[in-house]
Short mmCIF file of C-alpha atoms and ligand atoms in Angstrom, two decimals:
data_model
loop_
_atom_site.label_atom_id
_atom_site.label_comp_id
_atom_site.label_asym_id
_atom_site.label_seq_id
_atom_site.Cartn_x
_atom_site.Cartn_y
_atom_site.Cartn_z
CA MET A 1 30.30 6.55 5.21
CA ILE A 2 28.90 3.31 6.28
CA ASN A 3 29.67 3.14 9.93
CA ASP A 4 28.72 0.09 11.81
CA LYS A 5 24.82 -0.02 12.34
CA LEU A 6 24.50 0.22 8.35
CA LYS A 7 28.32 -2.50 7.49
CA LYS A 8 25.83 -5.05 10.24
CA ALA A 9 22.40 -5.12 8.09
CA ARG A 10 24.13 -4.75 5.07
CA GLU A 11 26.85 -7.79 5.71
CA TYR A 12 23.77 -9.94 8.00
CA GLU A 13 21.15 -9.63 5.15
CA VAL A 14 23.11 -11.07 2.73
CA ARG A 15 23.68 -13.89 4.72
CA LYS A 16 20.27 -14.48 5.69
CA GLU A 17 18.08 -14.00 2.39
CA LYS A 18 19.63 -17.55 1.45
CA GLU A 19 17.79 -19.32 3.88
CA ILE A 20 14.55 -17.73 1.91
CA ALA A 21 13.42 -19.95 -1.01
CA PRO A 22 12.42 -17.91 -4.00
CA ASP A 23 9.36 -19.68 -4.44
CA LYS A 24 7.80 -18.85 -0.68
CA ARG A 25 8.55 -14.89 -1.62
CA PRO A 26 5.41 -13.73 -3.74
CA ALA A 27 6.77 -13.61 -7.00
CA PHE A 28 6.31 -9.47 -7.86
CA HIS A 29 5.28 -8.10 -4.84
CA LEU A 30 8.15 -7.01 -3.18
CA THR A 31 8.99 -8.29 0.42
CA PRO A 32 11.78 -7.42 2.76
CA ARG A 33 15.06 -9.10 1.78
CA VAL A 34 15.28 -10.52 4.90
CA GLY A 35 12.88 -10.23 8.17
CA TRP A 36 10.26 -6.87 8.89
CA MET A 37 9.18 -4.70 6.06
CA ASN A 38 6.12 -1.62 6.83
CA ASP A 39 5.72 1.50 4.77
CA PRO A 40 6.76 0.84 1.48
CA ASN A 41 9.34 4.93 1.42
CA GLY A 42 11.52 6.41 -1.31
CA PHE A 43 9.37 5.48 -4.18
CA SER A 44 10.95 7.49 -7.09
CA TYR A 45 12.03 7.24 -10.41
CA HIS A 46 16.48 8.31 -10.48
CA ASN A 47 18.75 7.39 -13.07
CA GLY A 48 16.95 5.60 -15.49
CA GLU A 49 15.04 3.20 -12.96
CA TYR A 50 12.28 2.51 -10.24
CA HIS A 51 13.57 2.58 -6.72
CA LEU A 52 11.44 1.39 -4.16
CA PHE A 53 12.71 1.89 -0.06
CA TYR A 54 10.74 0.91 2.71
CA GLN A 55 10.36 0.64 6.54
CA TYR A 56 12.65 -2.22 7.27
CA HIS A 57 14.11 -4.04 10.51
CA PRO A 58 16.26 -7.07 8.75
CA TYR A 59 16.56 -8.70 12.27
CA GLY A 60 12.72 -10.23 13.26
CA THR A 61 10.01 -10.66 12.01
CA ASN A 62 8.35 -8.03 14.15
CA TRP A 63 8.81 -3.83 14.07
CA GLY A 64 12.18 -3.43 15.28
CA PRO A 65 14.43 -0.46 15.36
CA MET A 66 13.55 1.02 11.57
CA HIS A 67 15.90 0.98 9.13
CA TRP A 68 15.88 1.57 5.50
CA GLY A 69 15.82 -1.54 3.17
CA HIS A 70 15.85 -0.71 -1.05
CA ALA A 71 15.14 -2.41 -4.30
CA VAL A 72 15.13 -1.56 -8.25
CA SER A 73 12.90 -2.22 -10.52
CA LYS A 74 12.95 -1.41 -14.15
CA ASP A 75 9.06 -2.46 -14.63
CA LEU A 76 7.95 -2.26 -10.66
CA LEU A 77 7.40 -6.15 -11.32
CA LYS A 78 10.44 -7.42 -11.30
CA TRP A 79 12.60 -6.06 -8.21
CA GLU A 80 16.78 -6.40 -7.52
CA TYR A 81 17.72 -5.97 -3.76
CA CYS A 82 19.77 -3.04 -3.03
CA PRO A 83 21.99 -3.19 0.35
CA THR A 84 20.12 -1.47 3.18
CA ALA A 85 19.90 2.07 2.53
CA LEU A 86 19.90 3.75 6.04
CA ALA A 87 20.23 2.65 9.39
CA PRO A 88 19.44 3.99 12.71
CA ASP A 89 23.13 5.34 13.49
CA GLU A 90 23.01 8.94 14.41
CA SER A 91 22.04 10.56 18.03
CA TYR A 92 18.98 12.11 15.95
CA ASP A 93 17.49 8.85 14.31
CA ASN A 94 18.92 6.15 17.29
CA PHE A 95 15.57 5.23 17.34
CA GLY A 96 15.04 4.47 14.32
CA CYS A 97 14.73 5.95 10.29
CA PHE A 98 11.23 6.54 10.01
CA SER A 99 8.88 6.90 6.47
CA GLY A 100 10.00 9.57 3.88
CA SER A 101 10.79 9.73 -0.30
CA ALA A 102 13.34 10.65 -2.32
CA ASP A 103 13.71 12.67 -5.35
CA THR A 104 17.11 13.66 -7.80
CA LEU A 105 18.57 17.24 -6.41
CA ASP A 106 19.58 19.56 -9.24
CA ASP A 107 23.34 17.96 -9.47
CA GLY A 108 21.59 14.36 -10.35
CA ARG A 109 22.02 12.95 -6.76
CA GLN A 110 19.52 11.06 -4.83
CA ILE A 111 17.86 12.76 -1.95
CA LEU A 112 16.35 10.50 0.81
CA MET A 113 14.06 12.19 2.99
CA TYR A 114 12.93 10.95 6.10
CA THR A 115 12.29 11.29 9.71
CA GLY A 116 14.20 10.83 12.41
CA VAL A 117 13.28 9.75 15.95
CA GLN A 118 15.42 10.84 18.90
CA SER A 119 14.56 8.69 22.16
CA THR A 120 16.10 10.91 24.98
CA LYS A 121 15.68 10.85 28.54
CA ASP A 122 14.01 13.43 30.65
CA GLU A 123 15.57 14.73 34.09
CA ASP A 124 13.02 11.89 36.07
CA GLY A 125 14.82 9.50 33.87
CA LYS A 126 11.95 8.95 31.63
CA GLU A 127 11.99 7.88 27.88
CA ILE A 128 10.64 10.36 25.61
CA VAL A 129 11.02 10.16 22.02
CA PHE A 130 10.39 12.78 19.47
CA GLN A 131 10.94 13.52 15.47
CA THR A 132 12.51 16.03 13.47
CA GLN A 133 12.60 15.54 9.23
CA CYS A 134 16.42 14.37 7.73
CA ILE A 135 17.85 14.13 4.54
CA ALA A 136 20.64 11.82 3.22
CA VAL A 137 22.68 12.53 -0.53
CA GLY A 138 23.99 9.70 -2.45
CA ASP A 139 24.58 7.91 -5.73
CA GLY A 140 21.38 5.27 -5.82
CA THR A 141 23.48 3.09 -3.54
CA ASN A 142 25.10 4.43 -0.84
CA PHE A 143 23.73 7.46 1.44
CA GLU A 144 25.44 10.18 3.55
CA LYS A 145 23.66 12.00 6.35
CA TYR A 146 23.55 15.29 5.61
CA GLU A 147 25.84 17.06 8.38
CA LYS A 148 23.23 19.46 8.74
CA ASN A 149 20.25 17.12 10.22
CA PRO A 150 17.70 17.38 11.18
CA VAL A 151 16.81 19.84 8.80
CA ILE A 152 13.22 20.43 9.81
CA THR A 153 12.54 20.93 13.43
CA ALA A 154 9.67 21.77 16.31
CA ASP A 155 10.95 25.44 15.28
CA ALA A 156 8.71 24.79 12.44
CA LEU A 157 5.89 23.78 13.66
CA PRO A 158 2.44 25.44 13.63
CA GLU A 159 1.48 26.37 17.42
CA GLY A 160 -0.02 23.98 19.35
CA ALA A 161 1.65 20.81 16.48
CA SER A 162 2.68 17.98 18.85
CA LYS A 163 6.76 17.53 18.33
CA ILE A 164 6.22 13.68 19.21
CA ASP A 165 4.13 12.90 15.69
CA PHE A 166 5.42 14.89 13.55
CA ARG A 167 6.76 12.74 10.88
CA ASP A 168 7.07 11.30 6.91
CA PRO A 169 8.15 14.08 5.04
CA LYS A 170 6.96 13.31 0.72
CA ILE A 171 9.23 15.32 -1.01
CA TRP A 172 8.54 16.49 -4.75
CA LYS A 173 9.72 18.89 -7.23
CA GLU A 174 7.40 21.58 -8.09
CA LYS A 175 7.95 22.73 -12.58
CA ASP A 176 9.89 26.43 -11.13
CA GLY A 177 12.89 23.71 -9.91
CA THR A 178 11.39 24.63 -5.82
CA PHE A 179 11.21 21.19 -3.57
CA ARG A 180 8.13 21.03 -1.49
CA CYS A 181 6.99 18.22 1.11
CA VAL A 182 4.00 17.81 3.27
CA VAL A 183 4.38 16.13 6.45
CA GLY A 184 1.83 14.60 8.78
CA SER A 185 1.38 15.95 12.63
CA ARG A 186 -1.21 16.38 15.14
CA PRO A 187 -2.51 19.50 16.17
CA ALA A 188 -3.46 20.38 19.82
CA ASP A 189 -7.11 18.36 19.27
CA GLY A 190 -5.56 15.30 19.33
CA SER A 191 -6.23 14.67 15.64
CA GLY A 192 -4.17 15.13 12.50
CA GLN A 193 -3.51 17.98 9.53
CA ILE A 194 -1.10 18.40 6.89
CA LEU A 195 1.86 20.17 7.08
CA LEU A 196 3.37 21.76 3.88
CA TYR A 197 6.85 22.88 3.99
CA SER A 198 9.01 23.68 0.58
CA SER A 199 12.93 24.62 0.07
CA LYS A 200 14.95 26.18 -2.69
CA ASP A 201 17.42 23.88 -2.67
CA GLY A 202 16.64 20.46 -0.97
CA PHE A 203 18.19 20.86 2.30
CA SER A 204 17.27 24.46 3.60
CA TRP A 205 13.31 24.38 4.80
CA ASN A 206 10.66 26.69 5.38
CA PHE A 207 7.53 26.18 6.93
CA GLU A 208 4.83 27.62 4.45
CA GLN A 209 0.94 26.46 5.97
CA ILE A 210 -1.43 23.62 7.36
CA LEU A 211 -2.51 22.45 4.32
CA ILE A 212 -5.61 21.02 5.32
CA GLN A 213 -7.01 19.79 9.17
CA ASN A 214 -8.77 16.63 10.00
CA LYS A 215 -10.38 18.22 12.96
CA ASN A 216 -11.37 14.54 14.05
CA ARG A 217 -12.98 13.47 11.18
CA PHE A 218 -11.47 10.53 9.60
CA GLY A 219 -9.53 8.77 13.00
CA LYS A 220 -6.79 11.07 14.35
CA MET A 221 -3.79 11.11 13.74
CA TRP A 222 -2.25 10.89 9.60
CA GLU A 223 0.45 8.97 8.54
CA CYS A 224 2.18 9.18 5.27
CA PRO A 225 0.83 11.58 3.83
CA ASP A 226 0.88 12.82 -0.20
CA PHE A 227 0.01 15.19 -2.45
CA PHE A 228 0.17 15.33 -6.42
CA GLU A 229 -2.03 16.63 -9.24
CA VAL A 230 -3.25 14.30 -11.20
CA ASP A 231 -6.46 14.45 -14.25
CA GLY A 232 -7.37 18.59 -12.94
CA LYS A 233 -7.33 17.41 -9.48
CA TRP A 234 -5.23 17.71 -6.25
CA LEU A 235 -4.79 14.67 -4.20
CA LEU A 236 -4.39 14.33 -0.68
CA MET A 237 -3.67 10.30 -0.08
CA VAL A 238 -3.26 9.98 3.78
CA SER A 239 -3.38 6.38 6.49
CA PRO A 240 -5.62 7.79 9.38
CA GLN A 241 -4.73 5.81 12.50
CA ASP A 242 -7.79 5.26 15.47
CA MET A 243 -10.81 5.20 12.86
CA MET A 244 -13.90 4.71 13.54
CA PRO A 245 -16.34 2.63 10.91
CA VAL A 246 -18.50 4.70 8.83
CA GLY A 247 -21.15 2.44 6.65
CA LEU A 248 -19.14 0.31 4.86
CA GLU A 249 -17.04 3.43 3.20
CA TYR A 250 -14.35 3.31 6.61
CA GLY A 251 -12.98 0.41 8.36
CA ALA A 252 -11.95 0.79 11.80
CA GLY A 253 -7.97 1.47 13.18
CA ASN A 254 -5.90 1.76 10.35
CA GLY A 255 -7.49 3.08 7.25
CA THR A 256 -6.58 5.12 4.26
CA LEU A 257 -8.27 8.06 2.84
CA CYS A 258 -8.35 9.92 -0.39
CA VAL A 259 -9.32 13.69 -0.48
CA ALA A 260 -9.72 15.00 -3.83
CA GLY A 261 -10.05 19.13 -3.79
CA HIS A 262 -8.61 22.44 -5.60
CA LEU A 263 -6.33 25.40 -4.46
CA ASP A 264 -7.46 27.99 -2.93
CA GLU A 265 -5.50 31.51 -3.60
CA ASN A 266 -3.63 30.91 -0.54
CA LYS A 267 -2.75 26.89 -1.32
CA HIS A 268 -5.38 25.38 0.31
CA LEU A 269 -6.66 22.35 0.10
CA VAL A 270 -10.46 22.65 -0.36
CA GLU A 271 -11.99 19.68 -0.51
CA GLU A 272 -14.36 18.46 -2.56
CA TYR A 273 -14.88 14.96 -2.15
CA THR A 274 -13.36 11.52 0.18
CA GLN A 275 -13.44 8.44 0.35
CA SER A 276 -11.23 5.00 1.04
CA ILE A 277 -8.30 4.26 -0.87
CA ASP A 278 -9.06 0.29 -0.37
CA TYR A 279 -11.46 -1.51 0.95
CA GLY A 280 -9.99 -4.47 1.33
CA ILE A 281 -8.30 -5.90 4.88
CA ASP A 282 -4.38 -5.14 4.20
CA PHE A 283 -3.76 -1.82 2.87
CA TYR A 284 -1.83 1.20 4.51
CA ALA A 285 0.86 4.10 4.50
CA PRO A 286 0.58 4.22 -0.30
CA GLN A 287 3.00 6.12 -1.57
CA THR A 288 2.74 7.87 -5.49
CA VAL A 289 5.28 8.55 -7.98
CA LEU A 290 5.12 10.12 -11.15
CA ALA A 291 6.47 7.50 -14.13
CA PRO A 292 8.58 9.29 -16.59
CA ASP A 293 5.50 8.76 -19.39
CA GLY A 294 3.09 11.01 -17.11
CA ARG A 295 1.43 7.79 -15.50
CA ARG A 296 1.10 8.06 -11.60
CA ILE A 297 1.44 4.79 -9.64
CA MET A 298 0.89 3.88 -6.96
CA ILE A 299 2.54 1.32 -3.84
CA GLY A 300 1.08 0.56 -0.62
CA TRP A 301 2.43 -2.52 2.58
CA MET A 302 -0.23 -4.62 1.53
CA GLN A 303 -0.53 -5.40 5.34
CA ASN A 304 -2.51 -3.54 8.16
CA TRP A 305 -0.84 -2.96 11.77
CA ASP A 306 -3.93 -5.15 13.44
CA THR A 307 -3.84 -7.91 11.85
CA CYS A 308 -0.20 -8.48 11.20
CA GLY A 309 -0.20 -11.87 13.06
CA VAL A 310 -2.62 -13.47 10.22
CA ARG A 311 1.51 -14.82 8.70
CA GLU A 312 2.80 -18.11 9.07
CA ASP A 313 4.83 -19.10 11.84
CA ASP A 314 7.92 -20.18 10.52
CA MET A 315 8.27 -17.35 8.08
CA LYS A 316 11.58 -15.44 7.70
CA TRP A 317 10.19 -12.28 6.14
CA PHE A 318 6.86 -10.16 6.39
CA GLY A 319 5.44 -7.88 4.96
CA GLN A 320 4.84 -7.21 1.49
CA THR A 321 4.05 -3.67 -0.82
CA SER A 322 0.81 -4.05 -3.01
CA CYS A 323 0.93 -4.20 -6.71
CA PRO A 324 1.56 -0.94 -8.41
CA ARG A 325 -1.83 0.77 -9.10
CA GLU A 326 -1.85 3.19 -12.12
CA ILE A 327 -4.22 6.17 -10.23
CA GLN A 328 -6.47 8.61 -12.28
CA PHE A 329 -9.65 10.76 -11.58
CA VAL A 330 -12.43 10.21 -13.77
CA ASP A 331 -15.89 11.16 -13.33
CA GLY A 332 -15.09 12.66 -9.22
CA LYS A 333 -13.83 9.41 -8.44
CA LEU A 334 -10.51 7.74 -7.85
CA ILE A 335 -9.61 5.09 -10.16
CA GLN A 336 -6.98 2.64 -9.57
CA ASN A 337 -5.53 -0.47 -11.79
CA PRO A 338 -3.01 -2.45 -11.57
CA ILE A 339 -0.56 -0.89 -14.08
CA ARG A 340 -0.07 -2.10 -17.28
CA GLU A 341 3.19 -3.72 -17.71
CA LEU A 342 1.67 -6.71 -15.74
CA SER A 343 0.05 -8.46 -18.82
CA ASN A 344 3.74 -8.78 -19.97
CA TYR A 345 3.90 -11.72 -17.52
CA HIS A 346 1.16 -12.95 -19.11
CA LYS A 347 1.41 -16.80 -19.42
CA ASN A 348 -1.53 -20.06 -20.64
CA THR A 349 -4.38 -17.38 -21.09
CA VAL A 350 -7.55 -19.35 -21.54
CA SER A 351 -11.10 -18.16 -21.82
CA TYR A 352 -14.87 -18.84 -21.34
CA SER A 353 -17.24 -16.69 -22.25
CA GLU A 354 -21.18 -16.70 -20.81
CA VAL A 355 -20.84 -20.15 -18.70
CA LEU A 356 -24.13 -20.31 -17.26
CA ILE A 357 -23.31 -21.15 -13.82
CA SER A 358 -25.36 -22.03 -10.56
CA ASP A 359 -24.32 -24.89 -8.78
CA CYS A 360 -20.31 -24.93 -8.20
CA ILE A 361 -18.22 -25.22 -10.87
CA SER A 362 -14.70 -25.03 -11.93
CA LEU A 363 -13.03 -24.33 -15.39
CA GLU A 364 -10.65 -26.81 -16.34
CA LYS A 365 -6.91 -24.72 -16.66
CA VAL A 366 -8.63 -21.78 -14.49
CA SER A 367 -6.49 -22.43 -11.19
CA GLY A 368 -3.44 -21.32 -9.75
CA ARG A 369 -2.05 -19.07 -6.53
CA MET A 370 -0.18 -16.63 -9.63
CA ILE A 371 -2.86 -15.30 -11.71
CA ASP A 372 -4.69 -12.65 -13.04
CA LEU A 373 -8.05 -13.74 -13.33
CA GLU A 374 -11.16 -11.30 -14.89
CA VAL A 375 -14.42 -12.37 -14.31
CA GLU A 376 -17.45 -10.69 -15.65
CA ILE A 377 -21.16 -11.49 -15.04
CA LYS A 378 -24.31 -10.25 -15.06
CA PRO A 379 -27.78 -12.57 -14.39
CA GLU A 380 -29.07 -14.84 -16.74
CA ASP A 381 -32.68 -13.31 -16.35
CA GLU A 382 -32.61 -9.44 -15.13
CA GLU A 383 -36.47 -10.55 -13.96
CA ASN A 384 -34.66 -13.19 -11.68
CA CYS A 385 -31.79 -12.15 -10.76
CA TYR A 386 -29.23 -14.58 -8.58
CA ASP A 387 -29.08 -13.45 -4.74
CA LYS A 388 -25.63 -13.75 -4.63
CA PHE A 389 -22.34 -15.06 -6.23
CA VAL A 390 -18.99 -16.51 -5.27
CA ILE A 391 -15.43 -16.56 -6.24
CA GLN A 392 -13.84 -19.44 -3.80
CA PHE A 393 -9.67 -19.47 -4.63
CA ALA A 394 -6.67 -20.90 -2.81
CA LYS A 395 -8.98 -23.87 -2.23
CA ASN A 396 -8.59 -27.59 -1.44
CA GLU A 397 -10.66 -30.06 0.53
CA SER A 398 -9.03 -28.13 3.73
CA PHE A 399 -9.07 -23.97 2.61
CA HIS A 400 -10.38 -21.51 1.02
CA SER A 401 -11.35 -17.82 0.07
CA ASP A 402 -14.15 -16.21 -0.76
CA ILE A 403 -14.56 -13.18 -3.59
CA VAL A 404 -18.53 -12.65 -2.61
CA PHE A 405 -20.84 -10.51 -4.42
CA TYR A 406 -24.24 -9.60 -3.27
CA PRO A 407 -26.05 -8.06 -6.41
CA LYS A 408 -29.14 -7.33 -4.88
CA GLU A 409 -27.04 -4.52 -2.35
CA SER A 410 -24.53 -3.87 -4.79
CA VAL A 411 -21.90 -5.23 -1.82
CA LEU A 412 -18.98 -7.03 -2.40
CA GLU A 413 -17.35 -9.47 0.20
CA ILE A 414 -14.30 -10.34 0.83
CA ASP A 415 -14.33 -13.54 3.18
CA ARG A 416 -10.30 -15.24 4.54
CA SER A 417 -11.93 -16.78 7.29
CA TRP A 418 -11.46 -20.44 6.50
CA SER A 419 -8.20 -20.14 4.79
CA GLY A 420 -6.29 -21.46 7.70
CA ILE A 421 -5.67 -18.84 9.51
CA ARG A 422 -5.63 -19.69 13.42
CA ARG A 423 -5.92 -15.89 15.03
CA ALA A 424 -9.47 -14.42 15.87
CA VAL A 425 -8.53 -10.99 14.16
CA GLN A 426 -10.64 -9.33 11.06
CA HIS A 427 -11.28 -11.76 8.08
CA GLN A 428 -14.53 -10.16 6.16
CA LYS A 429 -14.59 -6.79 4.84
CA LYS A 430 -17.38 -5.42 2.96
CA CYS A 431 -17.24 -2.68 0.21
CA LYS A 432 -20.35 -1.13 -1.71
CA VAL A 433 -20.10 -1.19 -5.56
CA ALA A 434 -21.83 0.29 -7.89
CA ASP A 435 -25.67 -0.80 -8.59
CA ASN A 436 -25.20 -2.41 -12.45
CA ASN A 437 -28.53 -4.26 -12.21
CA GLY A 438 -26.66 -7.27 -11.15
CA SER A 439 -24.00 -7.03 -13.51
CA ILE A 440 -20.44 -6.81 -12.14
CA LYS A 441 -16.48 -6.74 -13.55
CA LEU A 442 -13.87 -8.38 -11.15
CA ARG A 443 -10.37 -8.04 -11.62
CA VAL A 444 -8.50 -10.71 -9.15
CA ILE A 445 -4.76 -10.72 -8.84
CA LEU A 446 -3.19 -13.29 -7.03
CA ASP A 447 0.56 -13.59 -6.10
CA ARG A 448 1.09 -16.69 -3.72
CA TYR A 449 -0.17 -15.17 -0.26
CA SER A 450 -2.33 -12.18 -1.42
CA VAL A 451 -5.39 -10.98 -3.56
CA GLU A 452 -6.46 -7.62 -4.68
CA VAL A 453 -9.65 -7.51 -6.24
CA PHE A 454 -10.07 -4.73 -8.79
CA VAL A 455 -13.99 -3.62 -8.63
CA ASN A 456 -15.54 -2.43 -12.46
CA ASP A 457 -12.03 -1.07 -14.18
CA GLY A 458 -11.01 0.35 -10.99
CA GLU A 459 -14.45 2.16 -9.01
CA HIS A 460 -12.69 0.25 -6.17
CA VAL A 461 -10.26 -2.81 -4.90
CA MET A 462 -10.39 -5.15 -2.04
CA THR A 463 -6.30 -6.30 -1.32
CA ALA A 464 -5.96 -9.14 1.88
CA THR A 465 -2.99 -11.34 2.78
CA ILE A 466 -3.79 -15.00 2.78
CA TYR A 467 -1.43 -17.62 4.28
CA THR A 468 -3.46 -20.27 2.96
CA ASP A 469 -0.60 -23.30 2.15
CA LEU A 470 0.38 -23.09 -1.68
CA GLU A 471 -1.01 -26.14 -2.76
CA ALA A 472 -4.70 -24.83 -2.35
CA ASP A 473 -5.03 -23.16 -5.60
CA GLY A 474 -8.18 -24.38 -6.77
CA ILE A 475 -10.73 -21.62 -8.47
CA SER A 476 -14.50 -23.09 -8.20
CA PHE A 477 -17.69 -20.49 -9.03
CA PHE A 478 -21.04 -20.74 -7.83
CA ALA A 479 -24.51 -18.64 -8.09
CA ASP A 480 -27.00 -18.75 -4.76
CA GLU A 481 -30.31 -18.25 -3.99
CA ILE A 482 -31.68 -17.34 -0.58
CA CYS A 483 -35.19 -18.23 -1.34
CA PHE A 484 -35.88 -21.49 -2.61
CA TYR A 485 -38.39 -20.50 -5.23
CA ALA A 486 -35.55 -18.42 -7.08
CA GLU A 487 -33.83 -20.13 -9.53
CA GLY A 488 -31.46 -16.92 -11.29
CA LYS A 489 -28.25 -18.03 -12.59
CA VAL A 490 -25.21 -16.10 -13.36
CA LYS A 491 -23.78 -15.82 -17.18
CA ALA A 492 -20.06 -15.38 -16.48
CA ASN A 493 -17.17 -14.66 -19.40
CA VAL A 494 -14.18 -15.64 -17.45
CA THR A 495 -10.52 -15.06 -18.21
CA LYS A 496 -7.37 -16.46 -16.94
CA SER A 497 -3.76 -16.10 -17.11
CA ASP A 498 -1.48 -17.36 -15.16
CA LEU A 499 2.02 -14.50 -14.30
CA GLU A 500 4.90 -16.41 -14.73
CA PHE A 501 8.50 -14.01 -14.19
C1 LIG B 601 2.65 4.57 9.11
C2 LIG B 601 3.97 4.49 10.23
C3 LIG B 601 4.51 5.73 9.98
C4 LIG B 601 6.11 5.84 10.30
C5 LIG B 601 6.35 4.58 10.41
C6 LIG B 601 7.12 3.26 11.39
O1 LIG B 601 2.98 3.11 9.17
O2 LIG B 601 3.51 4.50 12.05
O3 LIG B 601 4.36 6.78 10.25
O4 LIG B 601 7.01 6.64 10.14
O5 LIG B 601 5.39 3.93 9.76
O6 LIG B 601 7.99 2.71 10.91
#
């Protein structure tokens, strides 16, 4: 049934999307059809297509009553919008249809599982908001909310867990046909934990256990969990709120965390290793899909709650998803690389080998704001290593953003201070990378309003949005010495391809 709120959103987006010129959006990072986007939701493969839903407020470029926007793609790069999938039109989700996920039922229908947020008043007239898990089922375009919603309520919470912070179910089907889901929860200690539920049919759910507890180590509440096996390890991806910085591994605010481990005999996740998922400025709430060919592919919200003020004033959309990343777990570490389909859109490839770099140089035909750029560098002379290597991009006389490598500390920095932003929020972020005697391999993906830097074949990723005037498309390189007597130069191999869609 398409009721009033959904109908209104569907009509509105069709009317208003015409006001957004296609070249004022990223080319392959999904943006909301109109208005606001946050988390990717319902990332799934259904009926021969990838589906990506997202937290959506069509009526403005700030967060508002949450709908689910929807797009489909054959290759995760060229997206086609579908009509709004969900609107907050029931009593149990009147405050919003918050984040969730999707899968396919045994009968072939698509199932969406999301958090219904209900706002009511207590006897003193004070607003209370609480969260439950809900279901909608459909044909891939239109979805009917289940008449017995909500399907997981406070009754199925372990003792002490908050009814207010209980959200973001990620559903999957086990090999034996059982559905499971993980949900973010706040226990009595005020931090986060992940709850595991199971269901035979996708509709009737039982609490199984607490999968893992944060115990106030990594931020507080854990949002948007995803849980899957890859390369023989179980990985839990979560997005903690209220992080405190820890060295260069975790930054303050909303962050991302990957916990790798194994399952004990009681199916608890036994933690073996933890790391950030992305070390840049703008990446949150990632979700994965298992592709038909077995690849585990992840997409995140290419944004951070604290940096939402970084934008152009007259934008009619806000929020984008990240480049889809292939996830692996190799030698005890998370490895992320841009999906291989990206190379299908390479055009005008140019390569330079063993270029000697000290003073600021540009290379002919190495420029642009929609490019895939590979830069592999090493010191010209290992005994006399350079102090700093810089790639400046989105550059003209007024603006530039920088990727800076300090070989002696093995630190990579992203810096968008001069990208044209007028807001005083975080513009720099540093990441500790492998010490390879001054060598480093960078793959830099630019798409109009963003940069994603994949380091050393995916060992680290740094992501940031930039809203620099699109005319600033220059790229230059230089190597610097901090001491006047050091003259270390860099030897670089550079390959650039335009990305054309
Ligand atoms: C994460 C989040 C989710 C929630 C959604 C609301 O960014 O806070 O926990 O479901 O956004 O839009």
